[in-house]
Amino acid sequence: EKGGYDHFMLKEIFEQPTSIYDCLRGRLDANAGSITLSGIEQHADKIINANRIIIIACGTSWHAGLTAEYIIEELCRINVEVEYASEFRYRNPIINEGDVILAISQSGETADTLVAIENAKSKGATILGVVNVVGSSIARASHAGVYTHAGPEIGVASTKAFTAQLTVLTMIALKLAYVKGTLSMHRYRELLKELDSVPEKVAWILNHQKSIKRIAEKYKDAHSFLYLGRGYNFPIALEGALKLKEISYIHAEGYPAAEMKHGPIALVDENLPVVFVATKDTYHEKILSNMQEIKARKGKLIAVVTEGDEVASKLCDDVLVVPEADEIIAPLLNVIPLQLLSYYIGVAKGYDVDKPRNLAKSVTVE
Ligand code: F6R
């Protein structure tokens, strides 16, 4: 059942080249320059003219939503807000008919997300679902949507469902940008090609992480970790921290790298591992200087870096290397080594990584 892997979580991490490919298949045609998403096409005018898109989700799916906020605002110039479903449903939010709600859920059964969209629907909002489980409650409650097609996810900690969500959300952003005309044809085509190359790049990452087990052993007894990123990689830092908490029971905090000096830097000493998501993008120089600030305080530096980036690598105690990619696509790649790092730390500590204590696969109670 586990296909030769020790755990479902590892199997599902290694399935990602295939699950992402399955998600793109029949939708993205990079050569023809087209994206086919019928659920989005039906409502395209409404979405591009929306006052705002409100993304609603919980946990890992919320992190996919936060990444999508950065991507949709950049590519489509549409106002996007991201809310925790549990906050949104109880705080009497202002919803108008021109609002579009995008609900993201692996299981399609998360109670808070379901009730949040039902409330918004009753106030006239258009509901779009990005859901993995076909025919689930959230899929049925949505006006339209896009399935993530990641296949069943058995490991309690979400891995392949997350990358499938990011894949779908990036396709939605590109589709809307195309309809709205906010991208040059050159840039649009370039991003389609980039997205098309993701399964191959994910396979490359999975084949190049031989050192992760050793890194996991080295840091497994740390009491706490900090995960830092900027821009498109800030949500990935949050997701890396959540994965570590769930699987290894080590306290971890994700933070925007620049916020560090507003408080968390007080935690840094020679016992604190700090994981940077530091691939080459618009923010690169800035994140390098954040890394130097940690190093000056003797924190242990681990970073996800772009292949061949000697400058970033030299600063670090340990590196997790990923291939070069456009910054819009990078989150999809950068999360993979962080999934593996938490997996191997959990295993090194002897925990049941497929069924972490206190967690359920779908949270159908509030
Ligand atoms: C984390 C995890 C949870 C879920 C959250 C939402 O690894 O699995 O944080 O992401 O409970 O679940 P769905 O996506 O099913 O609505």
Coordinates of C-alpha atoms and ligand atoms in Angstrom, one line a residue:
E1 CA 0.0 0.0 0.0
K2 CA 2.8 2.3 0.8
G3 CA 4.5 1.3 -2.4
G4 CA 7.8 0.4 -0.8
Y5 CA 8.0 3.6 1.2
D6 CA 8.3 3.5 5.0
H7 CA 5.4 6.0 5.5
F8 CA 2.5 7.4 3.5
M9 CA 4.0 10.9 4.1
L10 CA 7.2 9.9 2.3
K11 CA 5.3 8.2 -0.5
E12 CA 3.1 11.3 -1.0
I13 CA 6.1 13.6 -1.0
F14 CA 7.7 11.5 -3.7
E15 CA 4.4 11.3 -5.7
Q16 CA 4.6 15.1 -6.3
P17 CA 6.1 15.0 -9.7
T18 CA 3.2 12.9 -10.8
S19 CA 0.5 14.6 -8.8
I20 CA 1.5 18.0 -10.1
Y21 CA 1.6 16.6 -13.6
D22 CA -1.9 15.1 -13.1
C23 CA -3.1 18.5 -11.9
L24 CA -1.7 20.3 -15.0
R25 CA -2.7 17.6 -17.5
G26 CA -5.5 18.6 -19.9
R27 CA -5.5 22.1 -18.5
L28 CA -2.1 23.7 -19.3
D29 CA -0.9 23.6 -22.8
A30 CA 2.4 25.5 -22.8
N31 CA 3.0 25.2 -26.5
A32 CA -0.4 26.4 -27.5
G33 CA -0.2 29.1 -24.8
S34 CA -3.6 28.0 -23.2
I35 CA -5.1 27.2 -19.9
T36 CA -8.4 25.4 -19.8
L37 CA -10.3 25.7 -16.5
S38 CA -14.0 25.5 -17.3
G39 CA -15.2 26.4 -13.8
I40 CA -13.2 29.6 -13.9
E41 CA -14.1 30.4 -17.5
Q42 CA -17.8 30.3 -16.7
H43 CA -17.3 33.1 -14.1
A44 CA -14.3 34.9 -15.6
D45 CA -16.0 38.2 -16.1
K46 CA -17.4 38.2 -12.6
I47 CA -14.0 37.4 -11.1
I48 CA -11.9 40.0 -13.0
N49 CA -14.5 42.6 -12.2
A50 CA -14.9 41.6 -8.5
N51 CA -14.4 44.2 -5.8
R52 CA -12.1 41.7 -4.2
I53 CA -11.4 38.0 -4.0
I54 CA -11.6 36.7 -0.4
I55 CA -9.7 33.4 0.0
I56 CA -10.9 31.2 2.9
A57 CA -9.1 28.2 4.2
C58 CA -7.5 26.6 7.3
G59 CA -4.0 25.3 8.0
T60 CA -1.9 24.3 5.1
S61 CA -4.6 25.2 2.7
W62 CA -4.6 28.7 4.2
H63 CA -0.8 28.9 3.4
A64 CA -1.6 28.0 -0.2
G65 CA -4.2 30.8 -0.1
L66 CA -1.6 33.3 1.2
T67 CA 0.7 32.4 -1.6
A68 CA -2.1 32.9 -4.0
E69 CA -2.8 36.4 -2.7
Y70 CA 0.8 37.4 -3.7
I71 CA 0.5 35.8 -7.1
I72 CA -3.0 36.9 -8.0
E73 CA -2.4 40.5 -7.0
E74 CA 0.9 40.6 -8.9
L75 CA -0.4 39.0 -12.1
C76 CA -4.0 40.1 -12.2
R77 CA -4.1 43.3 -10.2
I78 CA -7.2 42.2 -8.4
N79 CA -7.6 43.0 -4.7
V80 CA -7.2 39.7 -2.7
E81 CA -7.7 39.1 1.0
V82 CA -7.0 35.9 2.8
E83 CA -8.9 34.8 5.9
Y84 CA -8.8 31.9 8.3
A85 CA -12.2 30.3 7.9
S86 CA -12.7 30.1 11.6
E87 CA -12.3 33.9 12.0
F88 CA -14.3 34.8 9.0
R89 CA -17.4 32.8 10.0
Y90 CA -17.7 34.3 13.4
R91 CA -16.8 37.9 12.8
N92 CA -19.7 39.2 10.8
P93 CA -17.7 40.1 7.8
I94 CA -18.8 42.6 5.2
I95 CA -19.8 40.8 2.1
N96 CA -21.3 42.3 -1.1
E97 CA -22.7 40.8 -4.2
G98 CA -19.6 41.7 -6.2
D99 CA -17.3 39.7 -3.9
V100 CA -15.8 36.4 -5.0
I101 CA -15.0 33.8 -2.4
L102 CA -12.3 31.3 -3.1
A103 CA -12.4 28.4 -0.7
I104 CA -9.4 26.0 -0.5
S105 CA -9.7 22.6 1.1
Q106 CA -8.0 19.3 0.6
S107 CA -10.8 17.2 2.2
G108 CA -13.6 19.4 1.2
E109 CA -15.1 18.7 4.7
T110 CA -13.5 21.2 7.0
A111 CA -16.4 22.5 9.1
D112 CA -15.2 26.1 9.5
T113 CA -14.5 26.5 5.8
L114 CA -17.9 25.0 4.8
V115 CA -19.9 27.2 7.2
A116 CA -17.9 30.3 6.1
I117 CA -18.8 29.8 2.5
E118 CA -22.4 29.0 3.2
N119 CA -22.6 32.3 5.1
A120 CA -21.0 34.2 2.2
K121 CA -23.2 32.5 -0.3
S122 CA -26.3 33.6 1.5
K123 CA -25.1 37.2 1.2
G124 CA -24.8 36.9 -2.5
A125 CA -21.1 36.2 -3.0
T126 CA -19.9 33.9 -5.8
I127 CA -18.2 30.8 -4.3
L128 CA -15.3 29.1 -6.1
G129 CA -13.8 25.9 -4.6
V130 CA -10.3 24.6 -5.0
V131 CA -10.8 21.1 -3.5
N132 CA -9.1 17.7 -3.7
V133 CA -11.9 15.3 -2.8
V134 CA -14.4 15.0 -5.6
G135 CA -18.0 15.4 -4.5
S136 CA -17.1 16.6 -1.0
S137 CA -19.3 19.1 0.9
I138 CA -17.3 22.2 0.0
A139 CA -17.2 21.1 -3.7
R140 CA -21.0 20.7 -3.6
A141 CA -21.5 24.0 -1.8
S142 CA -19.5 26.0 -4.4
H143 CA -20.9 27.6 -7.6
A144 CA -17.9 26.4 -9.5
G145 CA -14.4 25.2 -8.9
V146 CA -11.3 23.4 -9.9
Y147 CA -10.3 20.1 -8.5
T148 CA -6.7 19.6 -7.5
H149 CA -6.5 15.9 -8.7
A150 CA -3.7 15.1 -6.2
G151 CA -5.2 11.6 -5.5
P152 CA -6.0 10.4 -1.9
E153 CA -3.8 11.9 0.7
I154 CA -3.4 9.5 3.6
G155 CA -0.6 11.1 5.7
V156 CA -2.2 13.5 8.1
A157 CA 0.2 16.2 7.3
S158 CA -0.7 17.7 4.0
T159 CA 2.1 17.5 1.3
K160 CA 1.0 16.7 -2.2
A161 CA -2.4 18.3 -1.7
F162 CA -0.6 21.6 -0.9
T163 CA 1.5 21.6 -4.1
A164 CA -1.6 20.7 -6.1
Q165 CA -3.4 23.6 -4.6
L166 CA -0.5 25.9 -5.5
T167 CA -0.5 24.5 -9.0
V168 CA -4.3 25.1 -9.5
L169 CA -4.1 28.6 -7.9
T170 CA -1.2 29.6 -10.2
M171 CA -3.2 28.4 -13.2
I172 CA -6.2 30.4 -12.0
A173 CA -4.1 33.5 -11.7
L174 CA -2.6 33.0 -15.2
K175 CA -6.1 32.4 -16.7
L176 CA -7.5 35.5 -15.1
A177 CA -4.4 37.6 -16.1
Y178 CA -4.9 36.4 -19.7
V179 CA -8.6 37.3 -19.7
K180 CA -8.0 40.6 -18.0
G181 CA -5.0 41.4 -20.2
T182 CA -2.7 42.3 -17.3
L183 CA 0.3 40.4 -18.6
S184 CA 2.4 40.8 -21.7
M185 CA 2.0 37.8 -24.1
H186 CA 5.7 37.2 -23.6
R187 CA 5.5 37.1 -19.8
Y188 CA 2.3 34.9 -20.0
R189 CA 4.0 32.4 -22.3
E190 CA 7.1 32.4 -20.2
L191 CA 5.1 31.6 -17.0
L192 CA 3.2 28.8 -18.8
K193 CA 6.5 27.2 -19.7
E194 CA 7.8 27.6 -16.2
L195 CA 4.7 26.0 -14.7
D196 CA 5.0 23.2 -17.3
S197 CA 8.6 22.4 -16.1
V198 CA 7.5 22.1 -12.4
P199 CA 7.1 18.3 -12.3
E200 CA 10.6 17.8 -13.8
K201 CA 12.1 20.3 -11.3
V202 CA 10.3 18.6 -8.4
A203 CA 11.8 15.3 -9.5
W204 CA 15.2 16.9 -9.6
I205 CA 14.8 18.2 -6.0
L206 CA 13.7 14.7 -4.8
N207 CA 16.8 13.2 -6.4
H208 CA 19.2 15.8 -4.9
Q209 CA 18.3 15.6 -1.2
K210 CA 20.7 13.0 0.0
S211 CA 22.1 15.2 2.7
I212 CA 18.7 15.9 4.3
K213 CA 18.8 12.9 6.6
R214 CA 22.1 14.0 7.9
I215 CA 20.8 17.6 8.4
A216 CA 17.8 16.2 10.2
E217 CA 20.0 14.2 12.6
K218 CA 22.1 17.2 13.3
Y219 CA 19.2 19.4 14.4
K220 CA 16.7 16.9 15.7
D221 CA 17.3 17.9 19.4
A222 CA 16.8 21.6 18.9
H223 CA 13.9 22.9 21.1
S224 CA 12.8 25.5 18.6
F225 CA 13.2 26.6 15.0
L226 CA 12.6 29.8 13.2
Y227 CA 11.5 29.8 9.5
L228 CA 11.9 33.0 7.6
G229 CA 11.0 34.1 4.1
R230 CA 10.0 37.2 2.1
G231 CA 7.4 37.8 -0.6
Y232 CA 6.2 34.6 -2.4
N233 CA 8.4 32.6 0.0
F234 CA 6.9 34.1 3.2
P235 CA 3.9 31.6 3.2
I236 CA 6.4 28.8 2.5
A237 CA 8.2 29.7 5.7
L238 CA 4.9 29.4 7.5
E239 CA 4.2 26.1 5.9
G240 CA 7.7 24.8 6.7
A241 CA 7.2 25.7 10.4
L242 CA 3.7 24.1 10.5
K243 CA 5.1 20.8 9.0
L244 CA 7.9 20.7 11.6
K245 CA 5.5 21.3 14.5
E246 CA 3.1 18.6 13.3
I247 CA 5.6 15.9 12.6
S248 CA 8.4 16.4 15.1
Y249 CA 6.6 18.2 17.9
I250 CA 9.4 20.8 17.9
H251 CA 8.2 24.3 18.4
A252 CA 8.6 26.3 15.2
E253 CA 7.6 29.7 14.1
G254 CA 7.3 31.1 10.6
Y255 CA 7.9 34.8 10.1
P256 CA 8.4 37.3 7.4
A257 CA 12.2 37.7 7.4
A258 CA 12.0 41.5 7.8
E259 CA 9.8 41.3 10.9
M260 CA 12.6 39.4 12.7
K261 CA 14.2 42.6 14.0
H262 CA 10.8 43.6 15.5
G263 CA 11.0 40.9 18.1
P264 CA 12.0 37.4 17.3
I265 CA 15.6 38.2 16.8
A266 CA 15.8 38.2 20.6
L267 CA 15.5 34.4 20.4
V268 CA 18.6 34.0 18.3
D269 CA 21.6 32.3 19.9
E270 CA 23.9 29.4 19.0
N271 CA 21.2 26.9 19.8
L272 CA 18.5 28.2 17.4
P273 CA 18.3 26.8 13.9
V274 CA 16.9 29.3 11.5
V275 CA 15.6 28.1 8.2
F276 CA 15.6 30.7 5.4
V277 CA 13.7 30.2 2.2
A278 CA 16.2 32.2 0.2
T279 CA 16.0 31.4 -3.5
K280 CA 17.0 34.0 -6.1
D281 CA 14.1 36.5 -6.5
T282 CA 13.3 40.2 -6.3
Y283 CA 14.0 40.1 -2.5
H284 CA 17.3 38.2 -2.7
E285 CA 19.7 41.0 -1.6
K286 CA 17.4 41.8 1.3
I287 CA 17.1 38.2 2.5
L288 CA 20.9 37.8 2.3
S289 CA 21.3 40.7 4.7
N290 CA 18.7 39.1 7.0
M291 CA 20.8 35.9 6.9
Q292 CA 23.9 37.9 7.9
E293 CA 22.0 39.3 10.8
I294 CA 21.3 35.8 12.1
K295 CA 24.9 34.7 11.5
A296 CA 26.2 37.7 13.4
R297 CA 24.2 36.4 16.4
K298 CA 25.5 32.8 16.0
G299 CA 22.2 31.3 15.0
K300 CA 22.5 28.1 13.0
L301 CA 21.7 28.9 9.4
I302 CA 19.9 26.4 7.1
A303 CA 18.6 27.7 3.8
V304 CA 16.7 26.7 0.7
V305 CA 18.9 28.2 -2.0
T306 CA 19.1 28.2 -5.8
E307 CA 21.5 25.8 -7.4
G308 CA 24.8 27.6 -8.0
D309 CA 24.2 30.4 -5.5
E310 CA 27.6 30.4 -3.8
V311 CA 27.0 33.7 -1.9
A312 CA 23.9 32.3 -0.1
S313 CA 25.5 28.9 0.4
K314 CA 28.7 30.3 2.0
L315 CA 26.7 32.0 4.7
C316 CA 24.9 28.8 5.7
D317 CA 25.7 25.9 7.9
D318 CA 23.6 23.7 5.7
V319 CA 21.8 24.1 2.4
L320 CA 18.8 22.6 0.7
V321 CA 19.3 23.1 -3.0
V322 CA 16.6 23.7 -5.6
P323 CA 16.9 24.4 -9.4
E324 CA 16.5 27.9 -10.7
A325 CA 12.9 28.9 -11.3
D326 CA 10.8 32.0 -11.9
E327 CA 9.8 33.6 -8.5
I328 CA 6.1 33.0 -9.2
I329 CA 6.7 29.3 -9.5
A330 CA 9.4 29.0 -6.8
P331 CA 7.0 28.4 -3.8
L332 CA 5.9 25.1 -5.4
L333 CA 9.5 23.9 -5.4
N334 CA 10.8 25.5 -2.2
V335 CA 8.3 23.7 0.0
I336 CA 9.6 20.3 -1.1
P337 CA 12.9 20.2 0.9
L338 CA 11.0 21.6 3.9
Q339 CA 8.5 18.7 3.8
L340 CA 11.4 16.3 3.7
L341 CA 13.3 18.0 6.5
S342 CA 10.3 17.7 8.8
Y343 CA 9.7 14.2 7.7
Y344 CA 13.3 13.1 8.5
I345 CA 13.4 15.0 11.8
G346 CA 10.1 13.3 12.8
V347 CA 11.5 9.9 11.8
A348 CA 14.8 10.6 13.6
K349 CA 12.9 11.3 16.8
G350 CA 11.0 8.0 16.4
Y351 CA 7.5 9.5 16.0
D352 CA 4.6 8.2 14.0
V353 CA 4.8 10.7 11.2
D354 CA 1.7 9.4 9.4
K355 CA -0.5 9.9 12.4
P356 CA 0.9 12.7 14.6
R357 CA -0.7 12.9 18.1
N358 CA -3.8 15.0 18.5
L359 CA -4.4 15.6 14.8
A360 CA -7.2 14.4 12.5
K361 CA -7.1 14.3 8.8
S362 CA -10.2 16.3 8.4
V363 CA -11.5 18.7 11.0
T364 CA -15.2 18.3 10.8
V365 CA -15.8 19.9 14.2
E366 CA -15.2 23.6 15.0
Ligands
F6R1 C1 -1.6 20.5 7.8 C2 -3.0 20.0 7.7 C3 -4.1 20.9 8.1 C4 -5.1 21.1 7.0 C5 -6.3 21.9 7.5 C6 -7.3 22.2 6.4 O1 -0.7 19.5 7.4 O2 -3.2 19.0 7.1 O3 -3.6 22.2 8.6 O4 -4.5 21.8 6.0 O5 -6.9 21.2 8.5 O6 -7.8 21.0 5.9 P1 -8.5 21.0 4.5 O7 -7.5 21.4 3.4 O8 -8.9 19.5 4.3 O9 -9.7 21.9 4.6

